[in-house]
Coordinates of N, CA, C and O in Angstrom, one line a residue:
X1 N 115.7 101.5 93.7 CA 114.2 99.8 93.2 C 114.5 99.1 92.2 O 114.9 98.1 91.7
X2 N 114.7 100.5 91.2 CA 114.0 100.4 89.7 C 115.2 99.9 89.3 O 115.5 99.1 88.7
X3 N 117.0 99.8 89.7 CA 118.1 99.7 89.6 C 118.1 98.2 90.1 O 118.6 97.3 89.4
X4 N 117.1 98.4 91.1 CA 118.1 96.7 91.3 C 117.1 95.6 90.5 O 116.8 94.7 90.4
X5 N 115.8 96.0 90.0 CA 115.4 95.0 89.3 C 115.5 95.3 88.0 O 115.2 93.6 87.5
X6 N 116.0 96.5 87.6 CA 117.0 96.0 86.0 C 118.0 95.0 86.7 O 118.6 94.7 84.9
X7 N 118.8 94.6 87.4 CA 119.5 94.1 87.7 C 119.8 92.8 87.6 O 120.4 91.8 87.8
X8 N 118.0 92.3 87.6 CA 117.1 91.0 88.3 C 117.3 91.0 89.6 O 117.3 89.5 89.5
X9 N 117.1 92.2 90.1 CA 116.9 91.2 91.5 C 115.3 91.5 91.9 O 114.4 92.3 91.1
X10 N 114.6 90.5 92.9 CA 113.2 90.6 92.9 C 113.3 92.2 94.2 O 114.3 92.0 95.1
X11 N 112.0 92.8 94.9 CA 112.2 94.0 95.4 C 111.0 93.5 95.8 O 109.9 93.8 95.5
X12 N 111.0 93.5 97.0 CA 109.7 93.5 97.9 C 109.6 93.9 99.1 O 110.5 94.5 99.8
X13 N 108.2 94.6 99.1 CA 107.8 95.6 100.3 C 107.0 95.2 101.2 O 106.6 93.8 101.0
X14 N 107.5 95.3 103.0 CA 107.4 94.2 103.5 C 106.2 95.6 104.4 O 106.8 96.9 105.0
X15 N 105.3 95.3 104.8 CA 104.0 96.3 105.4 C 104.1 97.0 105.5 O 104.4 98.0 105.6
X16 N 103.8 96.7 103.8 CA 104.1 98.0 103.1 C 102.5 99.7 103.4 O 103.1 100.2 103.2
X17 N 102.2 98.9 104.2 CA 100.4 99.8 105.0 C 101.0 100.1 106.2 O 100.7 101.5 107.2
X18 N 102.3 99.6 106.9 CA 102.4 99.8 108.1 C 102.4 99.4 109.2 O 101.4 101.1 110.4
X19 N 101.0 98.6 109.6 CA 100.6 97.7 110.4 C 99.2 98.6 110.1 O 98.3 98.4 111.6
X20 N 98.6 99.3 109.0 CA 97.6 100.3 109.0 C 97.5 101.4 109.7 O 96.2 102.2 108.9
X21 N 98.2 102.2 109.8 CA 98.4 103.1 109.5 C 99.0 103.8 108.4 O 97.8 105.0 108.5
X22 N 99.0 104.0 108.2 CA 99.0 104.3 106.7 C 97.8 104.4 105.5 O 97.0 105.5 105.9
X23 N 96.9 103.7 105.4 CA 95.3 103.7 105.4 C 94.1 105.0 106.6 O 93.4 105.3 105.8
X24 N 94.6 104.6 108.2 CA 93.8 105.7 108.3 C 94.8 106.6 108.3 O 94.3 108.1 108.6
X25 N 95.7 106.8 107.2 CA 95.6 108.9 107.1 C 95.7 108.3 105.7 O 94.8 110.2 104.8
X26 N 94.8 108.1 104.9 CA 93.9 108.4 103.5 C 92.9 108.3 103.1 O 91.9 107.4 104.2
X27 N 92.3 109.8 103.4 CA 90.7 110.3 103.5 C 90.2 109.9 101.8 O 90.4 108.9 101.6
X28 N 88.5 109.7 102.2 CA 88.2 108.8 101.1 C 88.1 109.0 100.0 O 88.2 108.8 99.0
X29 N 88.1 110.6 100.0 CA 88.9 112.0 99.0 C 90.0 111.7 98.2 O 90.2 111.4 96.6
X30 N 90.5 111.2 99.3 CA 92.6 110.8 98.9 C 92.0 109.8 97.6 O 92.4 109.2 97.3
X31 N 91.2 108.1 98.7 CA 91.1 107.2 98.3 C 90.5 107.8 96.6 O 91.5 106.9 95.7
X32 N 89.5 108.1 97.0 CA 88.8 108.3 95.4 C 89.8 109.5 94.3 O 90.1 108.7 93.0
X33 N 91.1 110.0 94.5 CA 91.8 110.3 94.1 C 93.0 110.0 93.3 O 93.2 109.3 92.3
X34 N 92.7 108.4 94.2 CA 94.4 107.6 94.3 C 93.9 107.3 93.0 O 94.1 106.8 91.8
X35 N 92.1 106.2 93.2 CA 91.7 105.6 92.1 C 90.0 105.3 92.7 O 90.3 104.8 94.0
X36 N 89.1 105.7 91.8 CA 87.8 105.8 92.0 C 88.0 104.1 92.0 O 87.5 103.6 91.4
X37 N 86.9 104.3 93.2 CA 86.1 103.1 93.2 C 86.4 102.1 94.6 O 86.0 102.0 94.8
X38 N 87.9 102.3 94.3 CA 87.8 101.2 95.9 C 87.9 101.7 97.0 O 87.6 103.1 97.1
X39 N 88.1 101.1 97.6 CA 88.5 101.3 99.3 C 89.9 101.7 99.4 O 90.6 102.1 98.7
X40 N 89.7 102.7 101.1 CA 90.8 102.9 101.3 C 92.0 102.0 101.3 O 93.0 102.8 100.6
X41 N 91.7 100.7 101.7 CA 93.0 99.8 101.6 C 93.5 99.9 100.3 O 94.7 99.7 100.1
X42 N 92.3 99.5 99.6 CA 92.9 99.7 97.8 C 93.9 100.7 97.5 O 94.4 99.9 96.4
X43 N 93.1 101.5 97.5 CA 93.9 102.9 96.9 C 95.0 103.1 97.2 O 95.9 102.7 96.3
X44 N 95.1 102.6 98.8 CA 96.6 102.5 99.1 C 98.0 101.5 98.5 O 98.6 102.1 98.0
X45 N 96.9 100.3 99.1 CA 97.9 99.2 97.6 C 97.9 99.4 96.7 O 99.2 99.0 95.3
X46 N 96.9 100.1 95.6 CA 97.9 101.1 94.5 C 98.3 101.6 94.3 O 99.3 101.1 93.6
X47 N 99.3 102.7 94.9 CA 99.9 102.5 95.7 C 102.0 102.7 95.3 O 102.3 102.2 94.3
X48 N 101.2 101.5 96.4 CA 102.5 100.6 96.8 C 102.3 99.7 94.9 O 104.2 99.4 94.6
X49 N 101.7 99.0 94.5 CA 101.4 97.5 94.0 C 102.3 98.7 92.5 O 102.7 98.5 91.6
X50 N 102.0 100.1 91.7 CA 102.3 101.0 90.5 C 104.0 101.4 91.6 O 104.2 101.5 90.3
X51 N 104.7 100.9 92.1 CA 105.7 101.4 93.0 C 106.9 100.9 92.0 O 106.8 99.9 91.7
X52 N 108.0 101.3 90.7 CA 108.3 101.0 89.7 C 109.4 100.4 91.1 O 110.1 100.5 91.7
X53 N 109.6 99.4 89.7 CA 111.1 98.4 90.0 C 109.9 96.7 91.8 O 110.8 96.5 91.9
X54 N 109.3 96.9 91.6 CA 108.5 96.2 93.0 C 107.7 95.4 92.6 O 107.1 95.3 91.4
X55 N 108.3 93.7 93.1 CA 108.1 93.3 92.5 C 107.1 91.9 92.7 O 106.2 92.0 92.6
X56 N 106.6 92.6 94.6 CA 105.0 92.7 95.6 C 105.1 93.1 96.6 O 106.5 94.1 97.5
X57 N 104.7 92.3 97.6 CA 104.6 92.6 99.3 C 104.3 91.8 100.1 O 103.3 91.1 98.9
X58 N 104.5 91.8 101.2 CA 104.2 91.2 102.0 C 103.5 91.5 103.2 O 103.4 92.8 103.3
X59 N 101.8 90.7 102.7 CA 101.1 91.4 103.9 C 100.7 90.2 104.7 O 100.4 89.1 104.6
X60 N 100.1 91.2 105.6 CA 98.5 90.4 106.1 C 97.9 90.6 107.1 O 97.6 92.2 106.4
X61 N 96.4 89.8 106.6 CA 95.8 90.3 105.9 C 94.4 89.4 107.1 O 95.2 88.1 107.4
X62 N 93.6 90.1 107.7 CA 93.1 89.3 109.0 C 91.9 88.4 108.6 O 91.1 87.8 109.4
X63 N 90.6 88.4 107.5 CA 90.0 87.7 106.7 C 90.6 87.5 104.9 O 90.9 87.8 105.2
X64 N 89.6 86.6 104.3 CA 89.8 86.0 103.6 C 89.0 87.3 102.8 O 89.9 88.2 101.2
X65 N 88.5 88.0 102.4 CA 87.7 89.4 101.9 C 88.7 90.2 101.7 O 89.2 91.0 101.1
X66 N 89.4 90.4 102.6 CA 91.2 91.0 102.6 C 92.0 90.8 102.2 O 93.4 91.6 101.5
X67 N 92.2 89.2 102.1 CA 93.5 88.8 101.1 C 93.1 89.5 99.2 O 93.8 90.0 98.4
X68 N 91.2 88.4 99.5 CA 91.1 89.1 97.8 C 91.0 90.8 97.9 O 92.0 91.0 96.5
X69 N 91.0 91.5 98.6 CA 90.4 92.9 98.8 C 92.7 93.1 97.4 O 92.4 93.9 97.5
X70 N 93.3 93.2 98.9 CA 94.5 93.1 98.7 C 95.5 91.9 97.0 O 95.5 92.9 96.7
X71 N 94.4 91.2 97.2 CA 95.4 90.7 95.5 C 94.9 90.8 94.2 O 95.7 91.3 93.6
X72 N 93.6 91.5 94.2 CA 92.8 92.6 93.3 C 93.2 93.8 92.7 O 93.6 94.4 92.2
X73 N 94.2 94.3 94.2 CA 95.2 95.4 94.2 C 95.7 95.6 93.1 O 96.4 96.4 92.4
X74 N 97.0 94.5 93.6 CA 98.1 93.7 92.9 C 97.7 93.7 91.2 O 98.7 93.1 90.3
X75 N 97.0 93.2 91.2 CA 96.3 93.2 89.4 C 95.4 93.7 88.5 O 96.1 93.4 87.6
X76 N 95.6 94.9 89.2 CA 94.4 95.6 88.3 C 96.1 96.5 88.2 O 97.0 97.0 88.2
X77 N 95.1 97.7 86.3 CA 96.9 98.1 86.2 C 97.5 99.3 87.1 O 97.0 99.5 87.7
X78 N 99.2 99.2 86.9 CA 99.0 100.1 87.4 C 99.5 101.8 87.7 O 98.4 101.8 86.0
X79 N 99.3 102.0 88.3 CA 98.6 103.5 88.6 C 99.7 104.7 87.8 O 100.9 104.5 87.8
X80 N 99.2 105.1 86.3 CA 100.4 105.5 86.0 C 101.5 106.7 86.3 O 100.5 107.5 87.2
X81 N 102.7 106.5 85.5 CA 103.9 108.0 86.0 C 102.8 109.5 86.6 O 103.2 109.8 87.9
X82 N 102.1 109.6 85.3 CA 101.7 111.1 85.8 C 101.1 111.1 86.7 O 100.7 112.6 87.1
X83 N 100.7 110.3 87.4 CA 98.9 110.5 87.9 C 99.7 110.6 89.5 O 99.0 110.7 90.8
X84 N 100.8 108.5 89.6 CA 101.3 109.1 90.5 C 102.1 110.8 91.2 O 101.9 110.8 92.8
X85 N 102.5 110.9 89.5 CA 102.7 112.4 90.3 C 101.4 113.0 91.2 O 102.2 114.2 91.8
X86 N 101.3 113.5 90.3 CA 100.1 114.2 90.8 C 99.3 114.3 92.9 O 98.9 114.9 93.5
X87 N 99.5 112.5 92.3 CA 99.6 112.6 93.9 C 100.2 112.8 94.9 O 99.8 112.8 96.0
X88 N 102.0 112.5 94.7 CA 102.4 112.9 95.5 C 102.2 114.5 95.8 O 102.5 115.1 96.6
X89 N 102.1 115.5 94.4 CA 102.0 116.8 94.6 C 100.7 117.1 96.1 O 100.7 118.0 96.5
X90 N 99.8 116.3 95.8 CA 98.6 116.7 97.4 C 99.1 116.2 98.2 O 98.4 117.5 99.1
X91 N 99.3 115.2 98.2 CA 99.9 114.4 99.9 C 101.4 115.8 100.3 O 101.6 116.6 101.0
X92 N 101.8 116.6 99.1 CA 102.8 117.7 100.0 C 102.3 118.4 100.1 O 102.9 119.7 100.7
X93 N 101.1 119.6 99.0 CA 100.0 119.9 99.7 C 100.0 120.3 101.0 O 99.5 119.4 101.8

């Protein structure tokens, strides 16, 4: 993905929450570890939004509040690489 972005191509994630299934796997403790404060959905989207080389994501939301939550997750600063690596270590454990 980073190479595609480096070549000037846009890279989009389609259904990055896999129909909500990924959110069901994110506990409140894991969400707090990912990014303190936001909901499990916002924490999960924060990881997606922090993916190197990703231009954006195609999302489906059922309410205006859900759209705002997703939009806000993509507007916040990216999670820094060392913390993303920590998240991956926690998930592997």
